[in-house]
Every structure is written in C-alpha cells, then in structure tokens.
Coordinates of N, CA, C and O in Angstrom, one line a residue:
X1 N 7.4 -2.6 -17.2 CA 6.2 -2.4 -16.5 C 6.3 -3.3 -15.2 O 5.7 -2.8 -14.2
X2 N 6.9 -4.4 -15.1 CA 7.0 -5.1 -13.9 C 7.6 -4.5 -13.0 O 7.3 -4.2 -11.9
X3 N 8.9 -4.4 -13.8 CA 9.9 -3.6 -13.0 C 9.4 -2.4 -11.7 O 9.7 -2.2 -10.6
X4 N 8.4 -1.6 -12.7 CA 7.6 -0.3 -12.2 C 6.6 -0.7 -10.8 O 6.5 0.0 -9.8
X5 N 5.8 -2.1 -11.3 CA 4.8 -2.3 -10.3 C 5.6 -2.6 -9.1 O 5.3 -2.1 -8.1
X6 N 6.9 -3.7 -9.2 CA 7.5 -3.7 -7.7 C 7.9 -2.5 -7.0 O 7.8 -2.2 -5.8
X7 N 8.3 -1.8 -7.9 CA 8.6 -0.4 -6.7 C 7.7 -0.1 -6.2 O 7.6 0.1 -5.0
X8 N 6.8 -0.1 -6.9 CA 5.1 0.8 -6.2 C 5.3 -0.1 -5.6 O 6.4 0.2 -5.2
X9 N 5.0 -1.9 -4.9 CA 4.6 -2.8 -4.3 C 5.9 -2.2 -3.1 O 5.4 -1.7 -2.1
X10 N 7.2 -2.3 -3.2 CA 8.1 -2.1 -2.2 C 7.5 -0.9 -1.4 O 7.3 -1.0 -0.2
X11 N 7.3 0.6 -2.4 CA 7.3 1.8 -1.6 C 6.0 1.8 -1.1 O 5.8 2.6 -0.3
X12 N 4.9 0.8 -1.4 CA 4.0 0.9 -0.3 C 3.9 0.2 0.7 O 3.3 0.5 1.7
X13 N 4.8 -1.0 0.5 CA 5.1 -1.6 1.6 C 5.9 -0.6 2.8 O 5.3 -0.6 3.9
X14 N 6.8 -0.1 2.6 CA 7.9 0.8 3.1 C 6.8 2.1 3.9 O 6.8 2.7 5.0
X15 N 6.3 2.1 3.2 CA 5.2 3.9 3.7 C 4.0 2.8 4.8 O 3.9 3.2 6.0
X16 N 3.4 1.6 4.4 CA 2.8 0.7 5.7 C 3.3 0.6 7.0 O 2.8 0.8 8.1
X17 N 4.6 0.3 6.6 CA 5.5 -0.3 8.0 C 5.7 0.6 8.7 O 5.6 0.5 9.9
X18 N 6.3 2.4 7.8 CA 6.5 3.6 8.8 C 5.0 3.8 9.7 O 4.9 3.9 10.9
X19 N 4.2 3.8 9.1 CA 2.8 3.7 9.6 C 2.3 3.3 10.8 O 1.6 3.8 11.6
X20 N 3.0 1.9 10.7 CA 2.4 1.1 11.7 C 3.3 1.1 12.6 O 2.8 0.9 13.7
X21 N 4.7 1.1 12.7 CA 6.0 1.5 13.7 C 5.4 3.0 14.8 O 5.4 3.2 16.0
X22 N 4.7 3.7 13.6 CA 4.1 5.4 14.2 C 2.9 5.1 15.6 O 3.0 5.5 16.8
X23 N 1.8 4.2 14.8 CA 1.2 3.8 15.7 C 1.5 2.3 17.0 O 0.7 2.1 17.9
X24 N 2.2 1.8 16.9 CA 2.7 1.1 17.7 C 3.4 1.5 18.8 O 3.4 0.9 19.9
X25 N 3.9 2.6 18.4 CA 4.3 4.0 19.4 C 3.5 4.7 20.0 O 3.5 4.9 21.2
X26 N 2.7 5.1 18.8 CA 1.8 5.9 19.7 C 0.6 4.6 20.8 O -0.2 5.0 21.6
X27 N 0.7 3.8 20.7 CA 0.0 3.2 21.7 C 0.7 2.3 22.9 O 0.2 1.5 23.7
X28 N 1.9 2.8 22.8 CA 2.2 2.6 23.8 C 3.2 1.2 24.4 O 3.6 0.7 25.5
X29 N 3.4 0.8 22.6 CA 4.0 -0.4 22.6 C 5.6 -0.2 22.7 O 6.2 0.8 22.8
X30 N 6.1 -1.2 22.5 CA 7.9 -1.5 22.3 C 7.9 -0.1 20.7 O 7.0 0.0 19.9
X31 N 8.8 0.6 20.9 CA 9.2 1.3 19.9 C 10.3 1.2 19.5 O 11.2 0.9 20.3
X32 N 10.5 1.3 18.0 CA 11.6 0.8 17.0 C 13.1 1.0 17.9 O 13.0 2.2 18.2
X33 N 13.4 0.9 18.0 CA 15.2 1.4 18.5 C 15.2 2.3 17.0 O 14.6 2.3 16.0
X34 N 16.5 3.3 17.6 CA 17.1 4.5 16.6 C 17.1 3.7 15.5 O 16.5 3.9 14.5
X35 N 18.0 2.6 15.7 CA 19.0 1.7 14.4 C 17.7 1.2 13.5 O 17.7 1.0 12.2
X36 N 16.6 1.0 14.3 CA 15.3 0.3 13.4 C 14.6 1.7 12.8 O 14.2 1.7 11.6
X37 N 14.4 2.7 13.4 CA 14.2 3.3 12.9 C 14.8 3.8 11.8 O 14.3 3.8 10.7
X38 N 15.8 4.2 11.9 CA 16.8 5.2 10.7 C 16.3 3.7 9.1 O 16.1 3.8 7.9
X39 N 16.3 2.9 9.8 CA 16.4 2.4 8.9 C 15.2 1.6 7.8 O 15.3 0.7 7.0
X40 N 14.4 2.2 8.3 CA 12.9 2.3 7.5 C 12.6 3.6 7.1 O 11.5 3.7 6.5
X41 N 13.4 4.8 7.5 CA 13.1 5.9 6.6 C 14.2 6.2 5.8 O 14.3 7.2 5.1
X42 N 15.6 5.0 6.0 CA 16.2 4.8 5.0 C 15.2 4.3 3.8 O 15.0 4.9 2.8
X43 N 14.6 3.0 4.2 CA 14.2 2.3 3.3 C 13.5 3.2 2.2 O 13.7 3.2 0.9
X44 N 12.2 4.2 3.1 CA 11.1 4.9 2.5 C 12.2 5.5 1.8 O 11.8 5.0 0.8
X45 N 13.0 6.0 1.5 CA 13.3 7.4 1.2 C 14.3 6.4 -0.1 O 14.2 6.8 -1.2
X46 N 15.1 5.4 0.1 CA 15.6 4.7 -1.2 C 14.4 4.0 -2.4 O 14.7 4.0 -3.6
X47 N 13.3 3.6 -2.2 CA 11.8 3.0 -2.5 C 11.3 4.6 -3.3 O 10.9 4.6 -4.4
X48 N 11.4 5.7 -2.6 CA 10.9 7.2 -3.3 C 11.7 7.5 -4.3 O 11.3 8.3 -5.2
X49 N 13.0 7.1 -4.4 CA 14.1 7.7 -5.1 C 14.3 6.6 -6.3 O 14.6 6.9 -7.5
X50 N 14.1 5.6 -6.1 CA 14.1 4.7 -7.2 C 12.8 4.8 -7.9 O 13.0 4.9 -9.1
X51 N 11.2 4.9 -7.3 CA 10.3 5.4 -8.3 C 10.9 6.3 -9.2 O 11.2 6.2 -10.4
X52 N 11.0 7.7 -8.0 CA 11.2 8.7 -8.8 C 11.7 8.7 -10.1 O 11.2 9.3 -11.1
X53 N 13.2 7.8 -10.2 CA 13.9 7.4 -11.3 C 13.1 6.3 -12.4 O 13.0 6.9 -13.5
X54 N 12.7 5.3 -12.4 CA 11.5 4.7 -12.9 C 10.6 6.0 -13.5 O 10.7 6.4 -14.6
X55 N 10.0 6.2 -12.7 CA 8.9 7.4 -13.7 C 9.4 8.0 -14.6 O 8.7 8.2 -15.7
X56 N 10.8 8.4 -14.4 CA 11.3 9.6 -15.1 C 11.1 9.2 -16.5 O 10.7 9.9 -17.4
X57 N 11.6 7.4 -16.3 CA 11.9 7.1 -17.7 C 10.3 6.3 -18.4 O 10.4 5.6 -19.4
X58 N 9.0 6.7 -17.8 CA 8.1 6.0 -18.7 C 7.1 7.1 -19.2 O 6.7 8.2 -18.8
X59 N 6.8 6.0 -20.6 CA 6.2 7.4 -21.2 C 4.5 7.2 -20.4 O 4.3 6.5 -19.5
X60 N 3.8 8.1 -21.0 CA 2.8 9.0 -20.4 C 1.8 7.5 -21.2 O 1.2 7.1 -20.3
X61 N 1.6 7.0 -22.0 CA 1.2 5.5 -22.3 C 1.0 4.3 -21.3 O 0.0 3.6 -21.0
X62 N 2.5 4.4 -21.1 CA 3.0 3.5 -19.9 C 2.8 3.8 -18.2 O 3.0 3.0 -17.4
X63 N 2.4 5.1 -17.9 CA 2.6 5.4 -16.7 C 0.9 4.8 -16.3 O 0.5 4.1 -15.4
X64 N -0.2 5.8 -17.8 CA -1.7 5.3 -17.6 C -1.7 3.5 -17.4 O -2.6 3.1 -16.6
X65 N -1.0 2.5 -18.1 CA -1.2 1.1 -17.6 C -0.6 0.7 -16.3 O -1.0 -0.2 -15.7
X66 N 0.5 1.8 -16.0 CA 0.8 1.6 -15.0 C -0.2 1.4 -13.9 O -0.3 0.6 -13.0
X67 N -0.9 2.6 -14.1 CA -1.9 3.5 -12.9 C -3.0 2.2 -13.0 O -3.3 1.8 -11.8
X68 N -3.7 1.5 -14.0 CA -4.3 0.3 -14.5 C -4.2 -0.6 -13.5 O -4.9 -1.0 -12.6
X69 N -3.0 -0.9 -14.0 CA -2.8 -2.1 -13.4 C -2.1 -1.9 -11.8 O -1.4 -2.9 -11.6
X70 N -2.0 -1.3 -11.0 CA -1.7 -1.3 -10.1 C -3.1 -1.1 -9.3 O -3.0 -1.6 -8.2
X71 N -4.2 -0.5 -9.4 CA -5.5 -0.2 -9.3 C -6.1 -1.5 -9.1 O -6.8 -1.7 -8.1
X72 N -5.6 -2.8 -10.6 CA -6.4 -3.8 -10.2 C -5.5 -4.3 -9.5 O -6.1 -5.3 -9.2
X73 N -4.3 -4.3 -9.0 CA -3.7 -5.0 -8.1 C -4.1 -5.2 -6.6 O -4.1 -6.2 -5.9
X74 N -4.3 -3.4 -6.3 CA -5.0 -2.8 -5.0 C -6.4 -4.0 -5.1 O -6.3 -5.1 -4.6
X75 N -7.2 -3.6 -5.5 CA -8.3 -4.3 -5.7 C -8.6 -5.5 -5.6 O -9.5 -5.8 -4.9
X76 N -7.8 -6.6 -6.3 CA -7.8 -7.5 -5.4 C -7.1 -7.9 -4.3 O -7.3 -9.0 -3.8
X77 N -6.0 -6.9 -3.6 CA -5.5 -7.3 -2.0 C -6.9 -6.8 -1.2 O -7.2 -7.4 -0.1
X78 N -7.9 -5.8 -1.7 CA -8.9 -5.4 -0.7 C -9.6 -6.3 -1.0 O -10.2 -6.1 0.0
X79 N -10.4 -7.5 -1.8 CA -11.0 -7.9 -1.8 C -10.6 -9.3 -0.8 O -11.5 -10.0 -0.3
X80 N -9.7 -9.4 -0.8 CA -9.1 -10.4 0.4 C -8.8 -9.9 1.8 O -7.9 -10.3 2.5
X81 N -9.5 -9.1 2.0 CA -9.3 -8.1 3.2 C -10.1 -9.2 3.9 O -9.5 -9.8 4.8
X82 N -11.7 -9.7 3.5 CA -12.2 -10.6 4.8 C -12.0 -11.5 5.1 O -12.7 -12.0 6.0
X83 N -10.5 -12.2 4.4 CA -10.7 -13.6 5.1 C -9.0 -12.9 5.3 O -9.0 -12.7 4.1
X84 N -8.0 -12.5 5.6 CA -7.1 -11.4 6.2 C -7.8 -10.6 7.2 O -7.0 -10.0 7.9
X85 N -8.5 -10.5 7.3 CA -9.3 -9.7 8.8 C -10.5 -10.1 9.4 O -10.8 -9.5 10.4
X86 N -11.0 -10.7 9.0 CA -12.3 -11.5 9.6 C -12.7 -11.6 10.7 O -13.8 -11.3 11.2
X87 N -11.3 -12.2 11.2 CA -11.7 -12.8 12.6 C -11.3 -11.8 13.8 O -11.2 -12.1 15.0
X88 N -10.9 -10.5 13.3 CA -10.7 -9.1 14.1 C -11.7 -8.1 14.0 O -12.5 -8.1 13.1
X89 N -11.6 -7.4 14.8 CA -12.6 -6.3 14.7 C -11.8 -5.0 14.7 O -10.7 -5.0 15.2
X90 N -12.3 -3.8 14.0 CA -11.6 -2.6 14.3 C -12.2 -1.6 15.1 O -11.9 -0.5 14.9
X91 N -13.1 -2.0 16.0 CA -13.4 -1.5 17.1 C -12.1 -2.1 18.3 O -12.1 -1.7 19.5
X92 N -11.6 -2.6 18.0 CA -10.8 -3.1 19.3 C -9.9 -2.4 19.3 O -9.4 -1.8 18.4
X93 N -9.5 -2.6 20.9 CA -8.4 -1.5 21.2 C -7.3 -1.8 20.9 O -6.9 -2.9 21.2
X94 N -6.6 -0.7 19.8 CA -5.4 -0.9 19.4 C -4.1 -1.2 20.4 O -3.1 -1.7 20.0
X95 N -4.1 -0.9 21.9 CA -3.0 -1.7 22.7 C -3.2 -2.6 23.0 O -2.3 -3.3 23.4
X96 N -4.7 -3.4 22.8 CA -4.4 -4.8 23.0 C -4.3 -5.7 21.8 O -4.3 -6.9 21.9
X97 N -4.1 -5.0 20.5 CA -4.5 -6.0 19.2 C -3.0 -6.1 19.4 O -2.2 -5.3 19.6
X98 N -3.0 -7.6 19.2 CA -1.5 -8.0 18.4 C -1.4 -7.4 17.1 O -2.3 -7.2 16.3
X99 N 0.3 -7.1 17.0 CA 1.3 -6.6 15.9 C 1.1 -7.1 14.6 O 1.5 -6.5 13.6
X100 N 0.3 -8.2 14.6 CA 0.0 -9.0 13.1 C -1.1 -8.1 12.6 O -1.0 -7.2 11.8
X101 N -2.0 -8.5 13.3 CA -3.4 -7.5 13.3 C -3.2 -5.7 13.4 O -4.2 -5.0 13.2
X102 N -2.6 -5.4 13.6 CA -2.5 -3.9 13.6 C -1.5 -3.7 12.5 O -1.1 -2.5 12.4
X103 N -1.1 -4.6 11.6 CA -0.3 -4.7 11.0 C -1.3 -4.6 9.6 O -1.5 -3.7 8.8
X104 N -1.8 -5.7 9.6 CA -2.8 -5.7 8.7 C -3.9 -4.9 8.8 O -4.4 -4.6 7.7
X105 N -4.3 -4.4 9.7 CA -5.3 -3.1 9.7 C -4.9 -1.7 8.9 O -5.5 -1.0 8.2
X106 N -3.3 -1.7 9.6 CA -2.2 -0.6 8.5 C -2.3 -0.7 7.2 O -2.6 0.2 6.4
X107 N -2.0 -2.0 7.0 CA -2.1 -1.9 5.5 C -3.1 -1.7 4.5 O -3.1 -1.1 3.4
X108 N -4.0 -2.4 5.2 CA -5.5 -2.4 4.3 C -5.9 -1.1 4.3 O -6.6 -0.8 3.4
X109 N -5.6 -0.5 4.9 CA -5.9 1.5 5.2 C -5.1 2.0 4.1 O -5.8 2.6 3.2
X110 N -3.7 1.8 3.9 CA -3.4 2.3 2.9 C -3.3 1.6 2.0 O -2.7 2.3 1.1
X111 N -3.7 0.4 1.6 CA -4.0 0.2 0.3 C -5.7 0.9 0.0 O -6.1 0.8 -1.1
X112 N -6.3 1.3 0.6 CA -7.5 1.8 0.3 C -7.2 2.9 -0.2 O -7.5 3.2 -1.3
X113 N -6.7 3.7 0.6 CA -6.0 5.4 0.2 C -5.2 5.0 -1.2 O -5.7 5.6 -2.2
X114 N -4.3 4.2 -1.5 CA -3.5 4.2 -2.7 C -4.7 4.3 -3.6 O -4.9 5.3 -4.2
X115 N -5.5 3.4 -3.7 CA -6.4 2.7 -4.7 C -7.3 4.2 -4.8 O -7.9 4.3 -5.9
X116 N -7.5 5.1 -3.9 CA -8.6 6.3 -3.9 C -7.5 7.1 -4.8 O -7.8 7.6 -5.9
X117 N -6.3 7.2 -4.4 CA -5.4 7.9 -5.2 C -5.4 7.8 -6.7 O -5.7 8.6 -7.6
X118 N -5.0 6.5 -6.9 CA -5.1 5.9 -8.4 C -6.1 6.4 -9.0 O -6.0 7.2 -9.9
X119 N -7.4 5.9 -8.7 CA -8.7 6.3 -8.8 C -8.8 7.2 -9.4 O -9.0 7.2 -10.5
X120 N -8.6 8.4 -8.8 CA -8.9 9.6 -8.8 C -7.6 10.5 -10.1 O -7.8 11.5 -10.7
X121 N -6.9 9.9 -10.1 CA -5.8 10.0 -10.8 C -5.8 9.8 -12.6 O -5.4 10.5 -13.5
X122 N -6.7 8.6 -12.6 CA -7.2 8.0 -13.7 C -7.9 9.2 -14.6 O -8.5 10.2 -14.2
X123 N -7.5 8.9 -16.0 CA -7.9 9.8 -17.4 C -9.7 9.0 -17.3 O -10.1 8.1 -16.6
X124 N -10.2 9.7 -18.2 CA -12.1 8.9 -18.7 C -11.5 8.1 -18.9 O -11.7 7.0 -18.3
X125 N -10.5 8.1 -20.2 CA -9.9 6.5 -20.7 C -9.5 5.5 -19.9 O -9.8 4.3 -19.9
X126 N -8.5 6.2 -19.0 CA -7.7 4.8 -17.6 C -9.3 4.3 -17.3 O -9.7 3.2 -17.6
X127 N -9.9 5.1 -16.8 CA -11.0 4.7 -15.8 C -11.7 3.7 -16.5 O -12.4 2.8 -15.8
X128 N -11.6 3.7 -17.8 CA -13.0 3.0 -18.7 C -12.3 1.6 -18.7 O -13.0 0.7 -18.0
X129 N -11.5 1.4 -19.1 CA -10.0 0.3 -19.2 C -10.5 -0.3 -17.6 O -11.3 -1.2 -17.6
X130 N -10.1 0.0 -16.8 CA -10.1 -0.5 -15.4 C -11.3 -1.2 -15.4 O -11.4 -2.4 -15.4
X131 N -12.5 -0.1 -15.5 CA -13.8 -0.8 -15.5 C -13.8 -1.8 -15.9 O -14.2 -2.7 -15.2
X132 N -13.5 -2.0 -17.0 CA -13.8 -3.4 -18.3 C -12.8 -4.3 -17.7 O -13.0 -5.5 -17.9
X133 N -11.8 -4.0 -17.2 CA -11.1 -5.0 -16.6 C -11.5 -5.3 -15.3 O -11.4 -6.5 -15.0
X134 N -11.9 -4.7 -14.6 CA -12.4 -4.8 -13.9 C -13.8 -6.4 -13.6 O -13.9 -7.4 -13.0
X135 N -14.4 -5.5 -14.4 CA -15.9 -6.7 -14.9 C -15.3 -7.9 -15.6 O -16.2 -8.8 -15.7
X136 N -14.1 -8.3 -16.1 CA -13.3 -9.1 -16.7 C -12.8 -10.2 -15.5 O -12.9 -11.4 -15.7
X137 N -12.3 -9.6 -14.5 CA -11.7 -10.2 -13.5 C -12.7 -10.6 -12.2 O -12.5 -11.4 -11.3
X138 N -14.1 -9.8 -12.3 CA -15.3 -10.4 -11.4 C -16.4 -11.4 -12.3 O -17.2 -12.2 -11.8
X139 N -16.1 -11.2 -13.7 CA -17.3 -12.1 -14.7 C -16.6 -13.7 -15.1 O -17.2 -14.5 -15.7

C-alpha cells in the first residue's frame, strides 16, 4: 500500500510539473530546453508505467483503500493551501508571479482535480469509510 501511494505521490507530482513547464511557456517565460523537456515526459510516462504495473497487481480491496487513503492525503495538502498560498492572490498576472507561486497554484489545481477524481471514483462504501475518517482526522 505504501509502495502504491508513492507512485500516485511521484505521478502527480510528474503530471504538476508538465503543467506548470506548459504554462510557464505559455506566458512567456524561459522554456524548458529540449533536454528538460524530453525529460519530464520521460519522467510522466516512467511514473504511468510503473502505476500501471502496481495496479495490475492489487486486488479490488486494496485499490478501494488505496482510493481512501490517497483522498485523505489530497485533503489534507488542500487544507494547507492557506498558509502555502496566503500571501498570493490568483487574480494576479501569471507573467509577473514568480515560479514558486505559479508552481504552487499548479499544484493545488491539480491536487483538487485528483481529489474530485477519487471522489467521484469512490463505491457508497469508499465514500462512507472516507467520511468517518474523515470526521476522525477534523474531531
């Protein structure tokens, strides 16, 4: 199960960075060189291929605590979103925000999307489980 959560933690990291490389481009900033490039959609694409392998091998038990516990993982990085973003605004223009900050705006975006994914993903049972853990980890 550990094993399982770092890939998810790598391959979301990996799918962030392409993200934010995309928009750093598109605004007009320094863009990856080829060599930096090739080599974060190496990363994404070794990070895809190792889940994929991982999944193959967990049972349908294991994949629901998976989906659990990676849910409440998401959950608390968004809950630390305001003191990680506080002192920025996301009205501001993305060519003037520094690379930290546009960095972290990336990410928090898709950890929201993962977590809507999971979410939605979840059996009545995952969901009920989450809840109670949920209220476990705020009570």
């Amino acid at each position: 199960m550990t094993h399982a959560l770092l890939l998810l933690q790598q391959l979301s990291y990996a799918h962030t960075l392409c993200e934010f490389q995309r928009l750093r481009e598109r605004c007009g900033r320094a863009s990856p060189s080829s060599s930096e490039l090739a080599g974060i959609c190496r990363r994404v694409k070794e990070c895809e291929r190792l889940w994929a392998r991982c999944r193959e091998g967990l049972a349908a038990a294991d994949m629901a605590a998976l989906r659990v516990s990676r849910a409440l993982d998401l959950q608390m990085l968004l809950e630390s979103a305001d003191a990680r973003l506080s002192s920025w605004s996301d009205a501001s223009s993305m060519d003037r925000m520094p690379a930290s900050h546009l960095f972290e705006w990336v990410s928090h975006d898709c950890e929201k999307l993962e977590l809507a994914q999971l979410e939605d993903a979840m059996s009545p049972a995952e969901a009920a489980i989450y809840v109670q853990s949920l209220d476990q980890l705020q009570g």
